[in-house]
CSV table of C-alpha atoms in Angstrom, one decimal:
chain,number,residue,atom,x,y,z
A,25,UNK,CA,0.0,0.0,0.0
A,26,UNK,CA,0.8,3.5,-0.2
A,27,UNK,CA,3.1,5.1,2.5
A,28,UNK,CA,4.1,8.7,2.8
A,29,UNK,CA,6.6,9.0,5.9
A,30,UNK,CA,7.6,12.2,6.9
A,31,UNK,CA,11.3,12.8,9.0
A,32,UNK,CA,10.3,13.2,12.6
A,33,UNK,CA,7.3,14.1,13.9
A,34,UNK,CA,8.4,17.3,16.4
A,35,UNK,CA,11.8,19.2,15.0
A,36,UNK,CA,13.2,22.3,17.3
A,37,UNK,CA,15.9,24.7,15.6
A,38,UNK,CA,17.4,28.2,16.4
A,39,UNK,CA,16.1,31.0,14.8
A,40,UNK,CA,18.1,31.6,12.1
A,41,UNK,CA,18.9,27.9,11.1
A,42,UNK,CA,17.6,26.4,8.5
A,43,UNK,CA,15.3,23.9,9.0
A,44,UNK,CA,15.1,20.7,6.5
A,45,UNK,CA,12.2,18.3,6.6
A,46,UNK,CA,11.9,15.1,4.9
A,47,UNK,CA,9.3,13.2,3.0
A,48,UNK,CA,10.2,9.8,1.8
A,49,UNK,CA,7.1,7.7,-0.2
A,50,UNK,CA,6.9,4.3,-1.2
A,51,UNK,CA,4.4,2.2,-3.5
A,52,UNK,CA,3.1,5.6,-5.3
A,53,UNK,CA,4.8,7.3,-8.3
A,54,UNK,CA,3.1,10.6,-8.3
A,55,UNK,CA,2.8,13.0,-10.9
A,56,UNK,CA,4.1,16.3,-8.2
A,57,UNK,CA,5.0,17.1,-4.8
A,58,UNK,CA,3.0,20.0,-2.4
A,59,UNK,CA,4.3,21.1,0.3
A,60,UNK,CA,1.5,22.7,3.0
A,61,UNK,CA,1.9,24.7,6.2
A,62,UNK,CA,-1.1,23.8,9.0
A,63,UNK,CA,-1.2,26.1,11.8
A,64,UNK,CA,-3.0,24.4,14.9
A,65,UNK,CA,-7.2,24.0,14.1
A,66,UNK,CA,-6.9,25.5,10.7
A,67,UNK,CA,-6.6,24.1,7.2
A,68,UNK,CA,-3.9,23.6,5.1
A,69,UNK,CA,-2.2,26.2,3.5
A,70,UNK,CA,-0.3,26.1,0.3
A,71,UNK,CA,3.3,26.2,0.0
A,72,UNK,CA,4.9,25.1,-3.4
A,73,UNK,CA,4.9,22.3,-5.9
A,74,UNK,CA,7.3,20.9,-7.4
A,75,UNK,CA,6.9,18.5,-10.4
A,76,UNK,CA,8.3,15.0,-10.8
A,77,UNK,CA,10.2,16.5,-13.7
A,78,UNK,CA,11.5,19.2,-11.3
A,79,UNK,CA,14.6,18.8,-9.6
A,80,UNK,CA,14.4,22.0,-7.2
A,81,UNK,CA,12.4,24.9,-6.6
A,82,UNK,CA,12.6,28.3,-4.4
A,83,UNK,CA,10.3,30.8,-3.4
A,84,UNK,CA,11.8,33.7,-1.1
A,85,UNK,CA,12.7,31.5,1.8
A,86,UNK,CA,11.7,28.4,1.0
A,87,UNK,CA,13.3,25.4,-1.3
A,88,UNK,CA,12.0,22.2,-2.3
A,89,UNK,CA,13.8,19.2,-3.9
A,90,UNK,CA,12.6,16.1,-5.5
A,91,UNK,CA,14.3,12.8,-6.5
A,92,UNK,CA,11.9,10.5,-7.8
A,93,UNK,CA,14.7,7.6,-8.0
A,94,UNK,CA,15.1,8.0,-4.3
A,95,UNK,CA,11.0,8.6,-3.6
A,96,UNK,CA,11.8,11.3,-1.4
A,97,UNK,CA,11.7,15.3,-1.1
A,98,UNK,CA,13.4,18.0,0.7
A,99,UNK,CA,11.7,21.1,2.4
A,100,UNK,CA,14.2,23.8,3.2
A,101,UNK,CA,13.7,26.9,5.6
A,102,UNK,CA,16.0,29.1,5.8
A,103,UNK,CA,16.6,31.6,8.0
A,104,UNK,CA,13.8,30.5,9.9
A,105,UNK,CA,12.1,32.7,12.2
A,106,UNK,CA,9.9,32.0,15.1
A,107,UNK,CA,6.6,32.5,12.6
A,108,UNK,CA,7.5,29.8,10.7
A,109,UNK,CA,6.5,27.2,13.6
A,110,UNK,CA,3.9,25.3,12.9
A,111,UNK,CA,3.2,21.6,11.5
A,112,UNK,CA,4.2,21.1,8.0
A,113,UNK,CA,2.6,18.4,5.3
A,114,UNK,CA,3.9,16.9,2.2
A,115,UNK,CA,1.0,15.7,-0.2
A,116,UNK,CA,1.5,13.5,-3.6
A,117,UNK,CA,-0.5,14.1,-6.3
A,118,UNK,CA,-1.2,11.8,-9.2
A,119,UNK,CA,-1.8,12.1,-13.4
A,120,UNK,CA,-5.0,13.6,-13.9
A,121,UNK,CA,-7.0,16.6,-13.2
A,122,UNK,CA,-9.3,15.9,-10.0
A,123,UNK,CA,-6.2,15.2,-8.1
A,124,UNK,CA,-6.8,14.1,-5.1
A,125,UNK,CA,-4.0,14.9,-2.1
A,126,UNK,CA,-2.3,11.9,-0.1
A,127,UNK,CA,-1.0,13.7,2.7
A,128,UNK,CA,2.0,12.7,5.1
A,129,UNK,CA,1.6,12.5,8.8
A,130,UNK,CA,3.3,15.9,8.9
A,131,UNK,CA,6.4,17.4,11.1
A,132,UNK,CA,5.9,20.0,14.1
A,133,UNK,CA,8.6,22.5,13.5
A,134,UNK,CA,9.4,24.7,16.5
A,135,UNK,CA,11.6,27.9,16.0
A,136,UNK,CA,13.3,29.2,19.2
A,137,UNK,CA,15.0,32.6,20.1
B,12,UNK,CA,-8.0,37.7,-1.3
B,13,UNK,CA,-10.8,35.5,-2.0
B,14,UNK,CA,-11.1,32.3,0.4
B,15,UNK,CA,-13.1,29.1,1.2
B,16,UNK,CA,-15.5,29.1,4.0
B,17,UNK,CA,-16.8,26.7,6.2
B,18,UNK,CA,-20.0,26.6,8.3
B,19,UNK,CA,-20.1,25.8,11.4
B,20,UNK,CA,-17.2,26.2,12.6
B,21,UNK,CA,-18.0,23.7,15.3
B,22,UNK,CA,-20.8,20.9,15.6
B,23,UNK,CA,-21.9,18.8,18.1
B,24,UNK,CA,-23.7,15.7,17.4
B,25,UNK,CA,-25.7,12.5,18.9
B,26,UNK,CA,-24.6,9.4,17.7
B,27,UNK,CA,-27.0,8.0,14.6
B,28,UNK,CA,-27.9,11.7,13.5
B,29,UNK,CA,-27.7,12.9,10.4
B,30,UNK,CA,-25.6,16.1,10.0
B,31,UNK,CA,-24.8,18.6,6.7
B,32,UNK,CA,-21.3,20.5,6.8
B,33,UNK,CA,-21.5,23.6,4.5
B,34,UNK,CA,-18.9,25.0,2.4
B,35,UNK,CA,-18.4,28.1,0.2
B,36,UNK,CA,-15.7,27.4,-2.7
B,37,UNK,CA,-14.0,30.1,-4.0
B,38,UNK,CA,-16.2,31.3,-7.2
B,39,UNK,CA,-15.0,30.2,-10.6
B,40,UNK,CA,-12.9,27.5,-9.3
B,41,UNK,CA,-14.3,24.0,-10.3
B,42,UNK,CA,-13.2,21.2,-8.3
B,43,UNK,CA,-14.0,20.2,-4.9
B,44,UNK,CA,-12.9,18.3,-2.2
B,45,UNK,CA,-13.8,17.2,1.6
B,46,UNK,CA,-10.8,15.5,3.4
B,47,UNK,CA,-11.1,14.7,7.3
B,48,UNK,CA,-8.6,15.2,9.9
B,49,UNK,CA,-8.7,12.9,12.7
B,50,UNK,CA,-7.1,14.2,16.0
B,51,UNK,CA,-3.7,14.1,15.9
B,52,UNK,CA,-3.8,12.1,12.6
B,53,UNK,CA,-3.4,12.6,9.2
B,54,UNK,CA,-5.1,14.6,6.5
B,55,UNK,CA,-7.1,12.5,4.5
B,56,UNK,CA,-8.6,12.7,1.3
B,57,UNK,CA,-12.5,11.8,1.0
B,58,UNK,CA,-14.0,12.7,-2.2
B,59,UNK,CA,-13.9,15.0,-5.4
B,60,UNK,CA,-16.1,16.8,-6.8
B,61,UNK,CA,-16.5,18.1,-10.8
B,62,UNK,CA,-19.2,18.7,-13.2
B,63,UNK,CA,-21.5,18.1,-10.4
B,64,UNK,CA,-20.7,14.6,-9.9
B,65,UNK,CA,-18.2,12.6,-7.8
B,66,UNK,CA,-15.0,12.1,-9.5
B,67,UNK,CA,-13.3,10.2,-7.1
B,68,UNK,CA,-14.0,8.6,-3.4
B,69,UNK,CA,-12.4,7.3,-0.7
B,70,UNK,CA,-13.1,3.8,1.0
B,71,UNK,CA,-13.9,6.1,4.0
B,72,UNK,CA,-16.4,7.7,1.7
B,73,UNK,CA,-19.3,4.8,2.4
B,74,UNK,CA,-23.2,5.2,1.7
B,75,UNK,CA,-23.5,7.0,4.9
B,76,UNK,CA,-21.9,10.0,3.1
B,77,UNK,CA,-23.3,12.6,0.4
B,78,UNK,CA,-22.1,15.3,-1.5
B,79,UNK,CA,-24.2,17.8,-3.2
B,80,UNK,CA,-23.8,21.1,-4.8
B,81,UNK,CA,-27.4,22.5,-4.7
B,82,UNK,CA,-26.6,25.9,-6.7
B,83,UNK,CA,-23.7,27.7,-7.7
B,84,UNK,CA,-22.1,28.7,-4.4
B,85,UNK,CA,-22.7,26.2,-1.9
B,86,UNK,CA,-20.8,22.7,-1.8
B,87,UNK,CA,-22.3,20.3,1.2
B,88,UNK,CA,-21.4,16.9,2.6
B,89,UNK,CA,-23.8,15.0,4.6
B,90,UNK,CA,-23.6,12.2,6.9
B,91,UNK,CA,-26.7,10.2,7.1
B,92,UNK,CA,-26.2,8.6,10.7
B,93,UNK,CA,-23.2,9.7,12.4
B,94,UNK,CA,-21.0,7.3,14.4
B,95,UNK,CA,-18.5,8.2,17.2
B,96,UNK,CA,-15.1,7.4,14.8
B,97,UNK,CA,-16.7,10.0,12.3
B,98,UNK,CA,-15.6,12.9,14.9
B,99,UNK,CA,-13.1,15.1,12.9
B,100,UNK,CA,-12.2,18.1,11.6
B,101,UNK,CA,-13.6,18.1,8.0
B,102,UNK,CA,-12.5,20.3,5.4
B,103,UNK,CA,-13.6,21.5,2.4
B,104,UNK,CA,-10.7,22.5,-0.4
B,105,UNK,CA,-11.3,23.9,-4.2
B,106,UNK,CA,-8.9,24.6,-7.5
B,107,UNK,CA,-9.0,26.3,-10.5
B,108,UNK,CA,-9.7,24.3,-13.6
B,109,UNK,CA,-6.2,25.2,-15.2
B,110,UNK,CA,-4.1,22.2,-14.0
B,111,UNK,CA,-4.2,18.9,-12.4
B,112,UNK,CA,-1.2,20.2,-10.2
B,113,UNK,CA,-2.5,23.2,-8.6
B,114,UNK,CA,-3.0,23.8,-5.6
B,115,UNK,CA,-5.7,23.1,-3.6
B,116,UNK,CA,-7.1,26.1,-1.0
B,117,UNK,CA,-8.8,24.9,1.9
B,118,UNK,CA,-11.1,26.1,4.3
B,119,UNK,CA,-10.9,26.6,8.0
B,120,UNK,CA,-12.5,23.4,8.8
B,121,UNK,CA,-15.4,22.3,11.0
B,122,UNK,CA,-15.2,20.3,13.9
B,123,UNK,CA,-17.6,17.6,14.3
B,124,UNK,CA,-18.0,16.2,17.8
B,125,UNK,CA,-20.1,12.8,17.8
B,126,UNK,CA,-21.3,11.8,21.3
């Protein structure tokens, strides 16, 4: 079945470090990579995507990488800041237009003065 | 910035009642979603929604749920007779037609409490 595994479920950094999360998947060869922010009791928020013919992609603070050979993706913060805590998802996405999500379990990210 | 909203925000329910969680897509997007969130759990995906009809489903997504989109604005799911492992947070997400890899926006959620 289907497995989407995400680093660690709690990470604490310094502010100012950057912050690297992993999503590893197995049994799924999807079509593109989200990555989603969820504060606690609210929806997901959009992030970036990155397609499975994508290698890397940035946006301000934020990179993403994607190796489908090794199933896995790479969320970068950097310069992370004490707003960026929060819990944060990885979602495949497969061929086709509906496109539903398959979310990870998520990490918990805390940023620390 | 237009957004998707959720009503209630909060519902509290008997077991074996029916209850109907609203949603308000963003306007001229065109497909839908409800996923459920467990406590502590995952995010996951229950059904789509395009060209009013369902495009895809779940195996959470039995006959005890509905989904209907009863005019242009509204988007609704329905459980027909609730059971305590269907307490939640449920939410509602929509995209643009443009690409099967955009993003999807979702909406605050509502928290269903079955007792």
């Amino acid at each position: 079945s289907q497995k989407i595994e995400q680093n660690s479920e709690a990470l604490n950094i310094q502010e100012g470090k950057t912050a690297t999360l992993t999503c590893n998947y197995t049994n799924y060869s999807p079509a593109y990579l989200q990555w989603y922010r969820q504060d606690p009791g609210r929806g997901p928020v959009f992030l970036l995507l990155i397609r499975e013919n994508e290698k890397e992609k940035r946006k301000e603070r934020l990179k993403v990488t994607f190796d489908t050979t090794l199933k896995q993706s790479l969320f970068h913060i950097t310069a992370s800041q004490p707003a960026d805590s929060a819990t944060y998802l990885c979602a495949l996405g497969p061929p086709g237009t509906a496109s539903k999500l398959t979310f990870g379990t998520g990490t918990r990210l805390q940023v620390t003065l | 910035e237009p957004e998707v909203t959720q009503t209630p925000s909060h519902q509290v329910t008997q077991m074996g009642q029916e209850v109907i969680l609203r949603c308000v897509p963003i306007s001229n997007h065109l497909y839908f979603y409800w996923y459920r969130q467990i406590l502590g759990q995952k995010v996951e995906f229950l059904v789509s929604f395009y060209n009013n009809e369902i495009s895809e489903k779940s195996e959470i997504f039995d006959d005890q749920f509905s989904v209907e989109r009863p005019d242009g604005s509204n988007f609704t799911l329905k459980i027909r007779s609730t059971k305590l492992e269907d307490s939640a947070m449920y939410f509602c997400a929509s995209k643009p037609g443009t690409s099967g890899a955009g993003e999807q926006f979702f909406g605050p959620g509502t928290r269903l409490t079955v007792l």
